[in-house]
Structure formats: structure tokens, C-alpha cells
Amino acid sequence: MGSTGDLPETRRKPRFLCLHGFRTSGEIMRAQLAAKWPDQILSRLDLFFPDAPFPAAGKSEVDGIFPPPYYEWYQYDKDFMVYSNLDKAFARVEELMIEHGPFDGLMGFSQGAILSVALAGLQCKGLALTTVPKVRWLVIMGGAMFKAPEVAERVYPSKIDCASLHFIGEKDFLRRNGEKLLEWFDDPVVIRHAKGHTVPRLDEDESIERVAEFLRKIEDELAPGDAKIPINASEEETCAS
């Protein structure tokens, strides 16, 4: 695992827990962002990159591109309808937030993005992340919803009370499901790219400016010099169930 970003003298940077994709690692996600996002964006963030709790149970799609070890947050069947160790994944993220937080938000790619949205929804319903500060911001890359009806009913409230930034690839096999995910948020910021299921490259002025504007809004809400993030004692008051 790794981290990037130092606290500024007068205003702390937004702090995100970054959840990597299926059968990759925290270090791989850190390297992907470092290669694809400009310093003018990354230098404004304080990012922490943990590894998922389970060693990869099969071949990684990044094998030969990034070195092992590889990890996964949970397991699923070929139809994405049956999940294993999901509650353990939820619990592990809360442990990480206690051990390494506090955090302002979650950033996730692929499996990490699915997990990030689910955790924000569960926190709204008082069913997870009950011992850590409210997740206020989400950055979702190649995200999707859980397809199994019983899981979706459990984790998603009618609305998720988080400001959110979504990257959606036109060739992403999860694109349609990722589009449906937008319905859970009020005024989500959406950046589209022409690639597939990948950590998006920020190399166009328009997309860089939209991310910068999202960060400006976060920075405006963070008190200068504030090193602590208060715990919202009653999450259900701000999240629709």
C-alpha cells in the first residue's frame, strides 16, 4: 500500500481512501493515477492506497503489465449475481478508515468503485461505516451497481447524499450499469471518455478543468487549517432511506 500528498500549511488537502480494481493492488492504482493524471490534480489530493484483504484467486488482467502481488475485495460468480466475502470487504474498509483516517471521501476503480458506492449507501442507512466520519465525496471510475436484487435492496437507499464524480468509458463493458448508478445521486458530475474499462487518462483541458472544479468545491467546504473531520452522529438524517 502507499500514499501521496502532504498537508498544506493553511488548508488541508481532501483526503481520499482509494480502493483498487479486481485483482490489482493499492500500489498499482497509485501507479495508474500517477501515469494518467496530471500533477496539477494529484498535488491537490491526499490519497491513501491500501490493498484488498484477499489474495487474487485467479489470473489478473494486469499480469505482465504490473508486477504481483494482486488482491481482490470480494468474489463473485460469472453472472455477477452471487458474491462471497462481501461483508468482510465492508468491514475491512471500515477498519482501514479507522486505522488510517479520517477520510473525506472514497475513490474507487472497477470493483473498488462498486464497493465505494455501496459503502456510501450503507452508511446512509446506518448499516456500515458507523464508527467513522460521513463519506462526503465519491470519485467513481468504471463503476457499476450490484446486480443481485437482494444485495441492491440492502445497500442502496433512494438517494446517496454524497457529491460524486463519475468517469464513464464509452467502450466499458460496465457502461450501462454505470449509467444506472447515476440515478442514486443528485447532480453527479460525469466525465466521459472514449476508452473501455480502465483508469481514465486526464489529458484534455475540458476534463482536467471539470475535475479541478470538483476539487475547488471540496476545498471551499474544508475549513482552513482544519486537521480533523467531524463524525456525523446521525447519518440517516441526511440520507434518504
Coordinates of C-alpha atoms in Angstrom, one line a residue:
M1 CA 0.0 0.0 0.0
G2 CA 1.1 3.6 -0.4
S3 CA 0.0 7.2 -0.1
T4 CA 0.6 10.5 -1.7
G5 CA 0.0 14.1 -0.8
D6 CA 1.3 16.3 2.1
L7 CA -0.9 18.6 4.3
P8 CA -0.6 22.2 3.2
E9 CA 0.2 24.9 5.8
T10 CA -3.1 26.8 5.6
R11 CA -5.6 24.3 4.2
R12 CA -5.5 20.6 4.3
K13 CA -6.0 18.6 1.1
P14 CA -9.1 16.5 0.6
R15 CA -8.2 13.0 1.9
F16 CA -9.5 10.0 -0.1
L17 CA -9.3 6.3 0.6
C18 CA -8.5 4.7 -2.8
L19 CA -10.0 1.3 -3.5
H20 CA -8.3 -0.5 -6.4
G21 CA -9.8 -2.8 -9.0
F22 CA -10.2 -6.5 -9.1
R23 CA -7.0 -8.5 -8.8
T24 CA -4.7 -5.5 -8.8
S25 CA -3.3 -3.6 -5.7
G26 CA -3.0 -0.3 -4.0
E27 CA 0.4 0.2 -5.5
I28 CA -0.9 -0.5 -9.0
M29 CA -3.7 2.0 -8.6
R30 CA -1.2 4.6 -7.3
A31 CA 0.9 4.0 -10.4
Q32 CA -2.0 4.2 -12.7
L33 CA -3.1 7.6 -11.4
A34 CA 0.5 8.9 -11.4
A35 CA 0.9 7.9 -15.0
K36 CA -2.5 9.2 -16.2
W37 CA -3.5 12.2 -14.1
P38 CA -1.5 15.5 -14.2
D39 CA 0.3 16.8 -11.1
Q40 CA -1.9 19.8 -11.1
I41 CA -4.7 17.5 -10.0
L42 CA -2.8 14.9 -7.9
S43 CA -0.9 17.6 -6.0
R44 CA -4.3 18.8 -4.6
L45 CA -5.2 15.5 -3.1
D46 CA -4.1 13.4 -0.1
L47 CA -4.6 9.8 -1.3
F48 CA -4.1 6.5 0.6
F49 CA -3.9 3.3 -1.4
P50 CA -4.4 0.1 0.7
D51 CA -4.5 -3.5 -0.6
A52 CA -7.8 -5.5 -0.6
P53 CA -7.9 -8.2 2.0
F54 CA -7.9 -11.3 -0.2
P55 CA -5.1 -12.5 -2.5
A56 CA -6.2 -12.9 -6.1
A57 CA -7.9 -16.3 -6.5
G58 CA -7.1 -16.4 -10.3
K59 CA -5.2 -14.7 -13.1
S60 CA -5.0 -10.9 -13.1
E61 CA -5.8 -9.0 -16.2
V62 CA -2.8 -6.7 -15.4
D63 CA -0.3 -9.6 -15.2
G64 CA 2.6 -8.8 -17.4
I65 CA 1.8 -5.0 -17.2
F66 CA 2.2 -4.6 -13.4
P67 CA 4.1 -7.0 -11.1
P68 CA 2.3 -9.0 -8.4
P69 CA 1.1 -9.4 -5.7
Y70 CA -2.6 -8.9 -6.7
Y71 CA -5.6 -8.7 -4.5
E72 CA -9.4 -8.7 -4.6
W73 CA -12.0 -7.1 -2.3
Y74 CA -14.6 -9.9 -2.7
Q75 CA -15.5 -12.7 -5.1
Y76 CA -18.4 -13.2 -7.5
D77 CA -19.8 -15.7 -10.0
K78 CA -19.7 -15.4 -13.8
D79 CA -23.1 -13.7 -13.9
F80 CA -22.2 -11.1 -11.1
M81 CA -25.2 -12.4 -9.1
V82 CA -23.6 -14.3 -6.2
Y83 CA -21.0 -12.7 -4.0
S84 CA -18.6 -14.1 -1.4
N85 CA -16.9 -12.2 1.4
L86 CA -18.8 -9.0 0.7
D87 CA -19.4 -8.3 4.4
K88 CA -15.8 -8.9 5.1
A89 CA -14.9 -6.4 2.5
F90 CA -17.2 -3.8 4.0
A91 CA -15.7 -4.4 7.4
R92 CA -12.1 -4.2 6.1
V93 CA -12.7 -0.8 4.6
E94 CA -14.1 0.5 7.9
E95 CA -11.0 -0.9 9.6
L96 CA -8.8 0.9 7.2
M97 CA -10.7 4.2 7.7
I98 CA -10.3 3.8 11.5
E99 CA -6.6 2.9 11.2
H100 CA -5.5 5.4 8.6
G101 CA -8.2 8.1 8.6
P102 CA -10.0 10.2 9.0
F103 CA -11.0 10.5 5.3
D104 CA -13.2 12.9 3.4
G105 CA -14.2 10.5 0.7
L106 CA -13.7 7.3 -1.3
M107 CA -12.1 7.0 -4.7
G108 CA -12.6 3.7 -6.5
F109 CA -11.9 1.9 -9.8
S110 CA -13.9 -1.1 -11.0
Q111 CA -14.5 -3.4 -8.1
G112 CA -13.3 -0.6 -5.8
A113 CA -15.8 1.8 -7.3
I114 CA -18.7 -0.7 -6.8
L115 CA -17.6 -1.1 -3.2
S116 CA -17.2 2.7 -2.7
V117 CA -20.8 3.5 -3.8
A118 CA -22.2 0.5 -1.8
L119 CA -20.4 1.7 1.3
A120 CA -21.7 5.2 1.0
G121 CA -25.2 3.8 0.6
L122 CA -24.9 1.5 3.6
Q123 CA -23.6 4.4 5.7
C124 CA -26.6 6.4 4.7
K125 CA -28.8 3.6 6.0
G126 CA -26.8 3.2 9.2
L127 CA -25.6 -0.3 8.2
A128 CA -21.9 0.2 7.7
L129 CA -19.1 2.8 8.4
T130 CA -20.9 3.6 11.6
T131 CA -17.8 4.4 13.5
V132 CA -16.1 6.7 11.0
P133 CA -16.9 10.2 9.6
K134 CA -19.5 10.5 6.9
V135 CA -18.3 9.9 3.4
R136 CA -18.9 13.3 1.8
W137 CA -17.3 12.8 -1.6
L138 CA -17.0 10.0 -4.1
V139 CA -14.8 9.6 -7.2
I140 CA -16.0 6.7 -9.3
M141 CA -14.1 5.2 -12.2
G142 CA -15.6 2.3 -14.2
G143 CA -18.3 1.9 -11.5
A144 CA -21.5 -0.2 -11.5
M145 CA -24.3 -1.3 -9.3
F146 CA -24.6 -4.7 -7.6
K147 CA -26.9 -6.7 -9.9
A148 CA -28.3 -9.2 -7.4
P149 CA -31.7 -7.7 -6.2
E150 CA -31.3 -8.7 -2.6
V151 CA -27.9 -7.0 -2.4
A152 CA -29.1 -3.9 -4.2
E153 CA -32.1 -3.6 -1.9
R154 CA -29.8 -3.9 1.1
V155 CA -27.1 -1.4 0.1
Y156 CA -28.8 1.4 -1.9
P157 CA -31.0 4.0 -0.4
S158 CA -33.3 6.0 -2.5
K159 CA -30.6 8.7 -2.7
I160 CA -27.0 8.7 -1.6
D161 CA -26.1 12.0 0.0
C162 CA -22.6 12.5 -1.4
A163 CA -21.2 14.8 -4.0
S164 CA -19.9 12.5 -6.8
L165 CA -17.6 12.5 -9.8
H166 CA -18.1 9.7 -12.3
F167 CA -15.8 8.6 -15.1
I168 CA -17.6 6.5 -17.8
G169 CA -15.9 4.9 -20.8
E170 CA -17.9 4.6 -24.0
K171 CA -16.4 1.1 -24.6
D172 CA -16.6 0.0 -21.0
F173 CA -18.5 -3.3 -20.6
L174 CA -20.0 -1.9 -17.4
R175 CA -21.1 1.4 -19.0
R176 CA -24.9 0.7 -19.0
N177 CA -24.7 -0.4 -15.4
G178 CA -22.6 2.6 -14.6
E179 CA -25.1 4.9 -16.2
K180 CA -27.8 3.5 -13.9
L181 CA -25.6 4.3 -10.9
L182 CA -26.1 8.0 -11.6
E183 CA -29.7 7.8 -10.5
W184 CA -28.7 7.4 -6.9
F185 CA -27.1 10.9 -6.8
D186 CA -28.2 14.4 -7.0
D187 CA -26.3 16.4 -9.6
P188 CA -23.5 13.9 -10.3
V189 CA -20.5 15.2 -12.2
V190 CA -20.0 13.0 -15.2
I191 CA -16.8 12.8 -17.4
R192 CA -17.0 10.6 -20.4
H193 CA -14.0 9.1 -22.3
A194 CA -13.6 7.0 -25.4
K195 CA -11.8 4.1 -23.8
G196 CA -13.0 0.9 -22.1
H197 CA -12.8 -0.4 -18.6
T198 CA -9.7 1.5 -17.5
V199 CA -8.5 4.1 -15.1
P200 CA -9.1 7.2 -17.3
R201 CA -6.4 9.4 -18.6
L202 CA -6.8 13.1 -17.8
D203 CA -5.1 14.7 -20.8
E204 CA -7.8 17.0 -22.2
D205 CA -8.2 20.6 -21.0
E206 CA -12.0 20.2 -20.6
S207 CA -11.8 17.1 -18.4
I208 CA -9.0 18.5 -16.3
E209 CA -11.0 21.6 -15.7
R210 CA -14.1 19.7 -14.7
V211 CA -12.0 17.7 -12.2
A212 CA -10.4 20.9 -10.9
E213 CA -13.8 22.5 -10.4
F214 CA -15.0 19.4 -8.5
L215 CA -11.9 19.8 -6.2
R216 CA -12.5 23.5 -5.8
K217 CA -15.9 22.8 -4.4
I218 CA -14.5 20.4 -2.0
E219 CA -11.7 22.8 -1.0
D220 CA -14.2 25.5 -0.4
E221 CA -16.0 23.3 2.2
L222 CA -12.9 22.4 4.1
A223 CA -12.0 24.8 6.9
P224 CA -8.6 26.3 6.6
G225 CA -6.1 24.6 8.9
D226 CA -8.7 22.0 9.9
A227 CA -6.9 18.8 10.6
K228 CA -9.9 16.9 11.9
I229 CA -13.1 15.6 10.2
P230 CA -16.1 15.5 12.5
I231 CA -18.2 12.4 12.8
N232 CA -21.8 12.9 11.8
A233 CA -23.7 11.4 14.8
S234 CA -26.9 10.8 12.8
E235 CA -26.2 9.8 9.2
E236 CA -29.8 8.8 8.5
E237 CA -30.9 12.5 9.0
T238 CA -29.0 13.4 5.8
C239 CA -29.5 10.3 3.7
A240 CA -32.8 9.1 2.2
S241 CA -33.6 5.5 3.0

